[in-house]
RNA sequence: GCCUGGGUGGCGGAAUAGGUAGACGCAAGGGACUUAAAAUCCCUCGGAGCAUAGCUCUGUACGAGUUCAAUUCUCGUCCCAGGUACCA
């Protein structure tokens, strides 16, 4: 300010210092710690908690940024917001990492949690860290064990024998993803199917209710509820009993097509069907059947694997009788018949089911047509595929000539009258097998005693603590069965000293099925949760997470709430009122012909494309796909945080695409956001320089200059647009665009004169730009707010409101079309009526040129929008 | 195969109770400032054509249709993504 050589240093926003400053401010003032406050309306906002893998990735950053904006927005709207964070801390990666790095799963997990907590704090998310939970802590899982015991008592959980992938060499169970081409991932030995006794939750008891309420979740994306409906897979059909020739007993089948019953020519049983052995015993087929059943039992049963196997079967040597026409039907056992669906037996109707048709052709079995399509005659000898459409019945005794739709009910009625069947419902959904022969999980709280059988651990002995000083086995198996101090115990009923604990642990989906309830009272030591806290906070108002959890996690959580409801612990059934499934973060892959996939930093830009940092080869730029470590197309959030800080990273995640859509990562785009942030930063300085201390003007339009009115309107329109975009659809990208427009308008506005009204309006707009951006770029907004001279923190400010009377314009723009093509436009008073508008349009010079000598056939006037002249 | 979504500039994306297609941003090109660079600011930017301050035609995957008017509604086709699959 003193001499002539005054250099104006353009001050820029520097995230490093500012972000730490405000994070410390929020933390030291306890801004985000929440408690039940009945004077305020609550809002429970939840993002899916992460698995503590060690580092946050861009998917987390995006998910949690979306959530944080909503949380901060709702807070400004006056809600009492619950916004917790925690760790889905049990699971196999910890075991693998422990073996690979010679650490312990617990140490590895706790270290990772610390590292990720630090990263999340750096992002400035508004979590109530006092409520942090980790599912691997005994204080958490003891209540899961407690719930298991309640369920056991109410017979909501049971034990049965079921198959697992087993590696004989490693003596361990393998998850489906550990089976690679039927071989063990560790030792490359063949994987077998082994039958083990395992625990199941009776989720099927709730199949009907879970299905029914899919239609009562208006806050969920339709595609998610649809996926759940398909997963539950209800089908209505009939159960039919077939007599077995020369034997007592019968074979029960489930069919959705009772109308084709007359056309059933053979029967297929699942290899595990109890009748397979007894039917074939003593026949010349016995050995073949035995061999077949054994072969199938060795095959992997994962859904992926099923596709590989061709449909095949073996005749059991037995025959059954079609109840409608007395036809002798050979009974097969076939690999496509599933013990877990229906009754485990299929009545095969080759003429009208493609799979049965293929099977019949393969084994040269009879094909009988019982439904003829209109205007066509099917001949089994020449048919090339099954006919599955509608038609009239033939070869069906008294039902001949009947429409097949009508015959379904008629035949079922007949079956019921004869005592040979009835209408039933079948679900695709199976009971939830929760036993995992794994170490790093919640121990199942039961004891096996040779005298008393399965005995629940007494409640007073909970938690059954997972021994954390166990060494993992090299082969990946669980050490728990080998730990006598854990596994050997005393039977709580009879006192036998040689009782054994169940050494299986629970599926980690169990922990994530109720963690959101625990957040309501995370330190409660006397119960799973505090009933009053849950009554206040639950259900979750808005849940946000990846669509990959659309089925299992969300369905299990819905199921768990039903269990808690049945047990009388809660009074609601649905955990999540609104659900947002955000898209994936994607990026193109980079491949070097010599070094394979490259990380982005391993490819140097050459102007045209990229070359490999190691070998100078030209890098091939591949398709844009989901970021994944294996494809190396990842951006480490840490690098962004260092270069741009949290706010710019957040801004880009929101600006690049609407949340439900996939986000394509683009480095240039981040740079653009950086530029915008600095543009706002400088605007504040500019505004202060031009407007000084002029107070923000938020009054009516009257008395303002034309320019001031326009800016005033733009300001209020922006508030409305941003509010609506967040409220209606979380479309932050368009909300940010709107603020950008206002910023542009501010730069264009003339603040040099002595138009005091204009300055007041500009001051108002400036404040609102900061307020509207504050949930998105909170540190930046706090800093600006302070620089603007406000004492109070921006997080405690209320969300801006717009004036209805400031939205309206004196004039409106009308476009003129001739035959639907845009030809001209004009401004007119906002209160002009249709006739006036029409008159102006018809008098328009350009319009007259286009109309020329043609006759005007019709003139359409659309209110406040356009005039279309048809010639 | 079946069930969902979705195909809009060089790119990310706007706009659908049918009514100015391409908001906002990125990239690109041109210019200003600067010794220079960075930063910043201004202009141009779907395609084609022409008598080139402008005008005309064309354009929202493709082909039909409804309408004064279609990115938006209907039917058919092709592609892409996600879910699911021996479900009897």
Tab-separated table of C-alpha atoms in Angstrom, chain A residues 392-693:
chain	number	residue	atom	x	y	z
A	392	UNK	CA	-55.653	-76.691	-26.149
A	393	UNK	CA	-55.219	-79.998	-24.347
A	394	UNK	CA	-54.910	-83.283	-26.256
A	395	UNK	CA	-54.096	-86.800	-25.091
A	396	UNK	CA	-55.493	-85.722	-21.749
A	397	UNK	CA	-58.628	-87.796	-21.298
A	398	UNK	CA	-61.607	-85.800	-20.147
A	399	UNK	CA	-59.630	-82.558	-20.350
A	400	UNK	CA	-59.125	-82.745	-24.105
A	401	UNK	CA	-60.098	-79.518	-25.845
A	402	UNK	CA	-59.779	-77.446	-22.711
A	403	UNK	CA	-57.557	-74.364	-22.700
A	404	UNK	CA	-54.365	-75.256	-20.884
A	405	UNK	CA	-54.731	-72.237	-18.566
A	406	UNK	CA	-58.093	-73.499	-17.394
A	407	UNK	CA	-56.806	-77.053	-17.102
A	408	UNK	CA	-54.238	-76.024	-14.472
A	409	UNK	CA	-56.905	-75.357	-11.889
A	410	UNK	CA	-59.152	-78.204	-13.039
A	411	UNK	CA	-56.457	-80.837	-12.824
A	412	UNK	CA	-55.289	-79.552	-9.446
A	413	UNK	CA	-58.850	-79.787	-8.159
A	414	UNK	CA	-59.072	-83.345	-9.425
A	415	UNK	CA	-55.777	-84.236	-7.731
A	416	UNK	CA	-57.021	-82.817	-4.460
A	417	UNK	CA	-60.274	-84.775	-4.719
A	418	UNK	CA	-58.333	-87.973	-5.376
A	419	UNK	CA	-55.910	-87.232	-2.538
A	420	UNK	CA	-53.048	-87.281	-4.994
A	421	UNK	CA	-51.995	-83.678	-4.712
A	422	UNK	CA	-52.762	-80.113	-3.772
A	423	UNK	CA	-51.882	-76.550	-4.639
A	424	UNK	CA	-48.636	-75.440	-3.014
A	425	UNK	CA	-46.147	-72.608	-3.095
A	426	UNK	CA	-42.456	-73.020	-3.607
A	427	UNK	CA	-39.704	-70.516	-2.947
A	428	UNK	CA	-36.305	-70.280	-4.517
A	429	UNK	CA	-34.974	-68.727	-1.333
A	430	UNK	CA	-33.133	-71.227	0.855
A	431	UNK	CA	-32.444	-71.150	4.529
A	432	UNK	CA	-29.332	-69.208	5.413
A	433	UNK	CA	-26.389	-71.459	6.209
A	434	UNK	CA	-24.224	-69.550	8.671
A	435	UNK	CA	-21.568	-72.044	9.784
A	436	UNK	CA	-18.106	-71.213	8.557
A	437	UNK	CA	-15.197	-73.495	9.294
A	438	UNK	CA	-13.114	-70.367	9.778
A	439	UNK	CA	-11.157	-68.709	12.540
A	440	UNK	CA	-11.718	-64.950	12.215
A	441	UNK	CA	-15.403	-64.728	13.028
A	442	UNK	CA	-17.989	-64.882	15.792
A	443	UNK	CA	-17.878	-68.235	17.608
A	444	UNK	CA	-21.169	-70.095	17.526
A	445	UNK	CA	-22.210	-70.347	21.168
A	446	UNK	CA	-23.121	-74.012	21.541
A	447	UNK	CA	-21.469	-77.014	23.129
A	448	UNK	CA	-21.590	-80.606	21.926
A	449	UNK	CA	-21.902	-83.204	24.608
A	450	UNK	CA	-21.982	-86.951	24.041
A	451	UNK	CA	-24.644	-87.287	26.686
A	452	UNK	CA	-26.803	-84.198	26.170
A	453	UNK	CA	-26.277	-83.520	22.490
A	454	UNK	CA	-26.259	-79.919	21.383
A	455	UNK	CA	-26.330	-77.634	24.414
A	456	UNK	CA	-26.535	-73.839	24.260
A	457	UNK	CA	-23.856	-71.913	26.108
A	458	UNK	CA	-25.573	-70.403	29.182
A	459	UNK	CA	-26.183	-66.685	28.828
A	460	UNK	CA	-24.048	-66.012	31.866
A	461	UNK	CA	-21.028	-67.442	30.062
A	462	UNK	CA	-21.281	-65.042	27.129
A	463	UNK	CA	-19.363	-63.910	25.267
A	464	UNK	CA	-17.679	-67.003	23.974
A	465	UNK	CA	-14.515	-65.100	23.213
A	466	UNK	CA	-12.538	-65.857	20.114
A	467	UNK	CA	-9.045	-66.691	21.353
A	468	UNK	CA	-6.846	-64.015	19.874
A	469	UNK	CA	-3.565	-65.727	20.696
A	470	UNK	CA	-4.156	-68.544	18.234
A	471	UNK	CA	-1.673	-69.213	15.475
A	472	UNK	CA	-3.118	-69.599	12.036
A	473	UNK	CA	-2.469	-72.827	10.192
A	474	UNK	CA	-0.292	-72.716	7.098
A	475	UNK	CA	-2.915	-74.410	4.969
A	476	UNK	CA	-5.517	-71.774	5.721
A	477	UNK	CA	-7.639	-73.956	7.969
A	478	UNK	CA	-9.122	-72.780	11.231
A	479	UNK	CA	-6.959	-73.434	14.314
A	480	UNK	CA	-9.979	-73.458	16.630
A	481	UNK	CA	-10.617	-77.233	16.558
A	482	UNK	CA	-6.984	-77.834	17.504
A	483	UNK	CA	-7.024	-75.494	20.496
A	484	UNK	CA	-7.919	-77.627	23.443
A	485	UNK	CA	-8.200	-74.700	25.846
A	486	UNK	CA	-10.915	-73.317	23.605
A	487	UNK	CA	-12.583	-76.396	22.201
A	488	UNK	CA	-12.600	-78.621	25.289
A	489	UNK	CA	-15.104	-77.576	27.860
A	490	UNK	CA	-17.529	-78.759	30.470
A	491	UNK	CA	-21.119	-79.583	29.558
A	492	UNK	CA	-23.279	-76.979	31.272
A	493	UNK	CA	-26.080	-79.536	31.674
A	494	UNK	CA	-24.469	-82.759	32.873
A	495	UNK	CA	-21.002	-81.562	33.763
A	496	UNK	CA	-19.149	-83.976	31.514
A	497	UNK	CA	-15.563	-82.831	31.164
A	498	UNK	CA	-15.090	-83.923	27.575
A	499	UNK	CA	-17.694	-81.740	25.933
A	500	UNK	CA	-16.586	-79.736	22.893
A	501	UNK	CA	-17.456	-76.269	21.765
A	502	UNK	CA	-18.744	-75.735	18.289
A	503	UNK	CA	-15.554	-74.544	16.597
A	504	UNK	CA	-17.323	-73.010	13.613
A	505	UNK	CA	-17.799	-69.265	13.363
A	506	UNK	CA	-20.691	-67.317	11.866
A	507	UNK	CA	-20.963	-65.964	8.346
A	508	UNK	CA	-19.818	-62.334	8.470
A	509	UNK	CA	-23.115	-61.269	6.919
A	510	UNK	CA	-24.585	-61.903	10.370
A	511	UNK	CA	-22.648	-59.011	11.914
A	512	UNK	CA	-23.691	-56.620	9.183
A	513	UNK	CA	-27.347	-57.585	9.563
A	514	UNK	CA	-27.791	-55.614	12.783
A	515	UNK	CA	-24.876	-53.183	13.184
A	516	UNK	CA	-27.123	-50.234	12.364
A	517	UNK	CA	-29.224	-51.037	15.420
A	518	UNK	CA	-26.143	-51.208	17.608
A	519	UNK	CA	-25.109	-47.703	16.528
A	520	UNK	CA	-28.119	-46.347	18.413
A	521	UNK	CA	-26.532	-47.325	21.724
A	522	UNK	CA	-23.065	-48.584	20.843
A	523	UNK	CA	-21.757	-48.892	24.399
A	524	UNK	CA	-24.795	-50.575	25.904
A	525	UNK	CA	-23.461	-53.337	28.162
A	526	UNK	CA	-26.682	-54.780	29.416
A	527	UNK	CA	-28.425	-55.581	26.168
A	528	UNK	CA	-28.042	-55.850	22.432
A	529	UNK	CA	-29.271	-52.274	22.333
A	530	UNK	CA	-31.057	-49.710	24.442
A	531	UNK	CA	-34.745	-49.926	23.598
A	532	UNK	CA	-35.387	-46.195	23.973
A	533	UNK	CA	-32.445	-45.219	21.807
A	534	UNK	CA	-33.603	-47.612	19.111
A	535	UNK	CA	-37.127	-46.330	19.381
A	536	UNK	CA	-35.845	-42.814	18.847
A	537	UNK	CA	-33.390	-43.452	16.010
A	538	UNK	CA	-34.610	-46.449	14.037
A	539	UNK	CA	-35.394	-47.084	11.280
A	540	UNK	CA	-32.533	-45.698	9.219
A	541	UNK	CA	-33.980	-42.820	7.193
A	542	UNK	CA	-31.445	-43.000	4.414
A	543	UNK	CA	-29.081	-45.845	3.662
A	544	UNK	CA	-26.369	-45.456	1.057
A	545	UNK	CA	-24.126	-48.105	-0.430
A	546	UNK	CA	-23.081	-50.156	-3.386
A	547	UNK	CA	-25.631	-51.970	-5.482
A	548	UNK	CA	-23.553	-55.139	-5.105
A	549	UNK	CA	-25.273	-55.608	-1.742
A	550	UNK	CA	-28.733	-55.333	-3.264
A	551	UNK	CA	-29.602	-58.906	-2.417
A	552	UNK	CA	-27.727	-60.619	0.386
A	553	UNK	CA	-26.846	-57.886	2.877
A	554	UNK	CA	-30.083	-55.992	2.435
A	555	UNK	CA	-32.251	-59.097	2.513
A	556	UNK	CA	-30.485	-60.488	5.584
A	557	UNK	CA	-30.887	-57.140	7.347
A	558	UNK	CA	-34.587	-57.115	6.570
A	559	UNK	CA	-34.806	-60.672	7.841
A	560	UNK	CA	-32.992	-59.820	11.062
A	561	UNK	CA	-35.388	-56.995	11.831
A	562	UNK	CA	-38.223	-59.484	11.459
A	563	UNK	CA	-36.513	-61.823	13.883
A	564	UNK	CA	-36.030	-59.009	16.415
A	565	UNK	CA	-39.630	-58.035	15.838
A	566	UNK	CA	-40.871	-61.573	16.424
A	567	UNK	CA	-38.794	-61.766	19.600
A	568	UNK	CA	-40.525	-58.598	20.760
A	569	UNK	CA	-37.336	-56.551	20.865
A	570	UNK	CA	-38.380	-53.911	18.338
A	571	UNK	CA	-41.668	-52.676	16.955
A	572	UNK	CA	-40.756	-52.274	13.284
A	573	UNK	CA	-39.846	-54.678	10.510
A	574	UNK	CA	-38.077	-52.681	7.839
A	575	UNK	CA	-34.625	-51.321	8.721
A	576	UNK	CA	-34.108	-48.845	5.869
A	577	UNK	CA	-36.762	-46.365	4.800
A	578	UNK	CA	-34.836	-44.919	1.857
A	579	UNK	CA	-32.067	-46.600	-0.036
A	580	UNK	CA	-29.621	-45.077	-2.470
A	581	UNK	CA	-27.381	-47.413	-4.414
A	582	UNK	CA	-24.476	-45.501	-5.807
A	583	UNK	CA	-22.684	-46.447	-9.007
A	584	UNK	CA	-19.164	-47.741	-9.281
A	585	UNK	CA	-16.041	-45.649	-9.778
A	586	UNK	CA	-14.483	-46.604	-13.092
A	587	UNK	CA	-11.361	-45.861	-15.054
A	588	UNK	CA	-9.733	-47.057	-18.249
A	589	UNK	CA	-7.159	-49.851	-18.023
A	590	UNK	CA	-3.588	-49.404	-19.200
A	591	UNK	CA	-1.734	-52.390	-20.588
A	592	UNK	CA	1.917	-52.649	-21.549
A	593	UNK	CA	2.725	-55.461	-23.999
A	594	UNK	CA	5.625	-56.466	-21.780
A	595	UNK	CA	4.553	-55.631	-18.228
A	596	UNK	CA	0.823	-56.263	-18.386
A	597	UNK	CA	-1.552	-53.992	-16.479
A	598	UNK	CA	-0.026	-50.710	-15.348
A	599	UNK	CA	-0.928	-48.335	-12.561
A	600	UNK	CA	-1.762	-44.850	-13.881
A	601	UNK	CA	1.543	-43.521	-12.523
A	602	UNK	CA	3.456	-46.184	-14.474
A	603	UNK	CA	2.325	-44.728	-17.791
A	604	UNK	CA	3.900	-41.543	-19.077
A	605	UNK	CA	1.872	-39.283	-21.338
A	606	UNK	CA	3.505	-38.834	-24.731
A	607	UNK	CA	1.126	-36.333	-26.235
A	608	UNK	CA	-0.753	-38.905	-28.266
A	609	UNK	CA	-0.982	-41.727	-25.770
A	610	UNK	CA	1.170	-43.266	-23.074
A	611	UNK	CA	4.374	-45.200	-22.846
A	612	UNK	CA	5.467	-47.629	-20.197
A	613	UNK	CA	7.708	-46.190	-17.543
A	614	UNK	CA	9.761	-49.397	-17.424
A	615	UNK	CA	10.272	-50.322	-21.067
A	616	UNK	CA	9.180	-47.390	-23.255
A	617	UNK	CA	6.640	-49.546	-25.071
A	618	UNK	CA	3.430	-47.920	-26.230
A	619	UNK	CA	0.688	-48.511	-23.689
A	620	UNK	CA	-2.658	-49.790	-24.832
A	621	UNK	CA	-5.573	-47.840	-23.378
A	622	UNK	CA	-8.371	-50.283	-22.611
A	623	UNK	CA	-12.015	-49.999	-21.741
A	624	UNK	CA	-13.382	-48.028	-18.837
A	625	UNK	CA	-14.203	-50.531	-16.112
A	626	UNK	CA	-14.686	-50.621	-12.371
A	627	UNK	CA	-11.536	-49.669	-10.476
A	628	UNK	CA	-9.890	-52.779	-9.118
A	629	UNK	CA	-6.511	-53.621	-7.705
A	630	UNK	CA	-6.075	-56.570	-10.042
A	631	UNK	CA	-6.556	-54.390	-13.140
A	632	UNK	CA	-4.454	-51.616	-11.585
A	633	UNK	CA	-6.839	-48.962	-12.921
A	634	UNK	CA	-7.027	-47.341	-9.511
A	635	UNK	CA	-6.562	-43.869	-8.133
A	636	UNK	CA	-5.275	-43.769	-4.578
A	637	UNK	CA	-7.346	-41.231	-2.645
A	638	UNK	CA	-4.222	-40.371	-0.655
A	639	UNK	CA	-2.573	-38.894	-3.719
A	640	UNK	CA	-5.607	-36.718	-4.380
A	641	UNK	CA	-5.765	-35.676	-0.769
A	642	UNK	CA	-2.166	-34.577	-0.900
A	643	UNK	CA	-2.481	-32.735	-4.178
A	644	UNK	CA	-5.928	-31.167	-3.900
A	645	UNK	CA	-7.149	-31.752	-0.378
A	646	UNK	CA	-10.433	-33.268	0.761
A	647	UNK	CA	-12.847	-30.641	-0.525
A	648	UNK	CA	-11.800	-30.680	-4.156
A	649	UNK	CA	-11.796	-34.483	-4.112
A	650	UNK	CA	-15.295	-34.423	-2.672
A	651	UNK	CA	-16.447	-31.826	-5.167
A	652	UNK	CA	-15.276	-33.829	-8.141
A	653	UNK	CA	-16.872	-37.069	-6.911
A	654	UNK	CA	-20.191	-35.260	-6.784
A	655	UNK	CA	-19.887	-33.143	-9.880
A	656	UNK	CA	-18.788	-35.786	-12.375
A	657	UNK	CA	-22.004	-37.822	-12.369
A	658	UNK	CA	-25.247	-38.272	-10.460
A	659	UNK	CA	-24.745	-40.701	-7.553
A	660	UNK	CA	-26.661	-43.674	-8.898
A	661	UNK	CA	-24.651	-43.709	-12.071
A	662	UNK	CA	-21.133	-45.038	-12.609
A	663	UNK	CA	-18.477	-42.389	-12.262
A	664	UNK	CA	-15.737	-42.269	-14.828
A	665	UNK	CA	-12.548	-41.003	-13.301
A	666	UNK	CA	-10.902	-38.171	-15.180
A	667	UNK	CA	-7.887	-36.267	-13.892
A	668	UNK	CA	-8.677	-33.160	-15.934
A	669	UNK	CA	-12.081	-32.960	-14.325
A	670	UNK	CA	-10.505	-32.661	-10.890
A	671	UNK	CA	-8.431	-29.808	-12.184
A	672	UNK	CA	-11.622	-28.082	-13.288
A	673	UNK	CA	-13.061	-28.382	-9.785
A	674	UNK	CA	-9.865	-26.953	-8.397
A	675	UNK	CA	-10.275	-23.979	-10.686
A	676	UNK	CA	-13.870	-23.461	-9.576
A	677	UNK	CA	-12.885	-23.479	-5.920
A	678	UNK	CA	-10.332	-20.755	-6.534
A	679	UNK	CA	-12.834	-18.817	-8.550
A	680	UNK	CA	-15.135	-18.741	-5.549
A	681	UNK	CA	-12.213	-17.884	-3.285
A	682	UNK	CA	-11.326	-14.838	-5.369
A	683	UNK	CA	-14.963	-13.875	-5.717
A	684	UNK	CA	-15.207	-13.427	-1.957
A	685	UNK	CA	-12.271	-11.023	-2.050
A	686	UNK	CA	-13.678	-9.212	-5.051
A	687	UNK	CA	-17.029	-8.905	-3.392
A	688	UNK	CA	-15.560	-7.498	-0.212
A	689	UNK	CA	-13.520	-5.032	-2.177
A	690	UNK	CA	-16.484	-3.813	-4.202
A	691	UNK	CA	-19.300	-4.082	-1.701
A	692	UNK	CA	-17.452	-3.354	1.513
A	693	UNK	CA	-19.734	-3.781	4.475
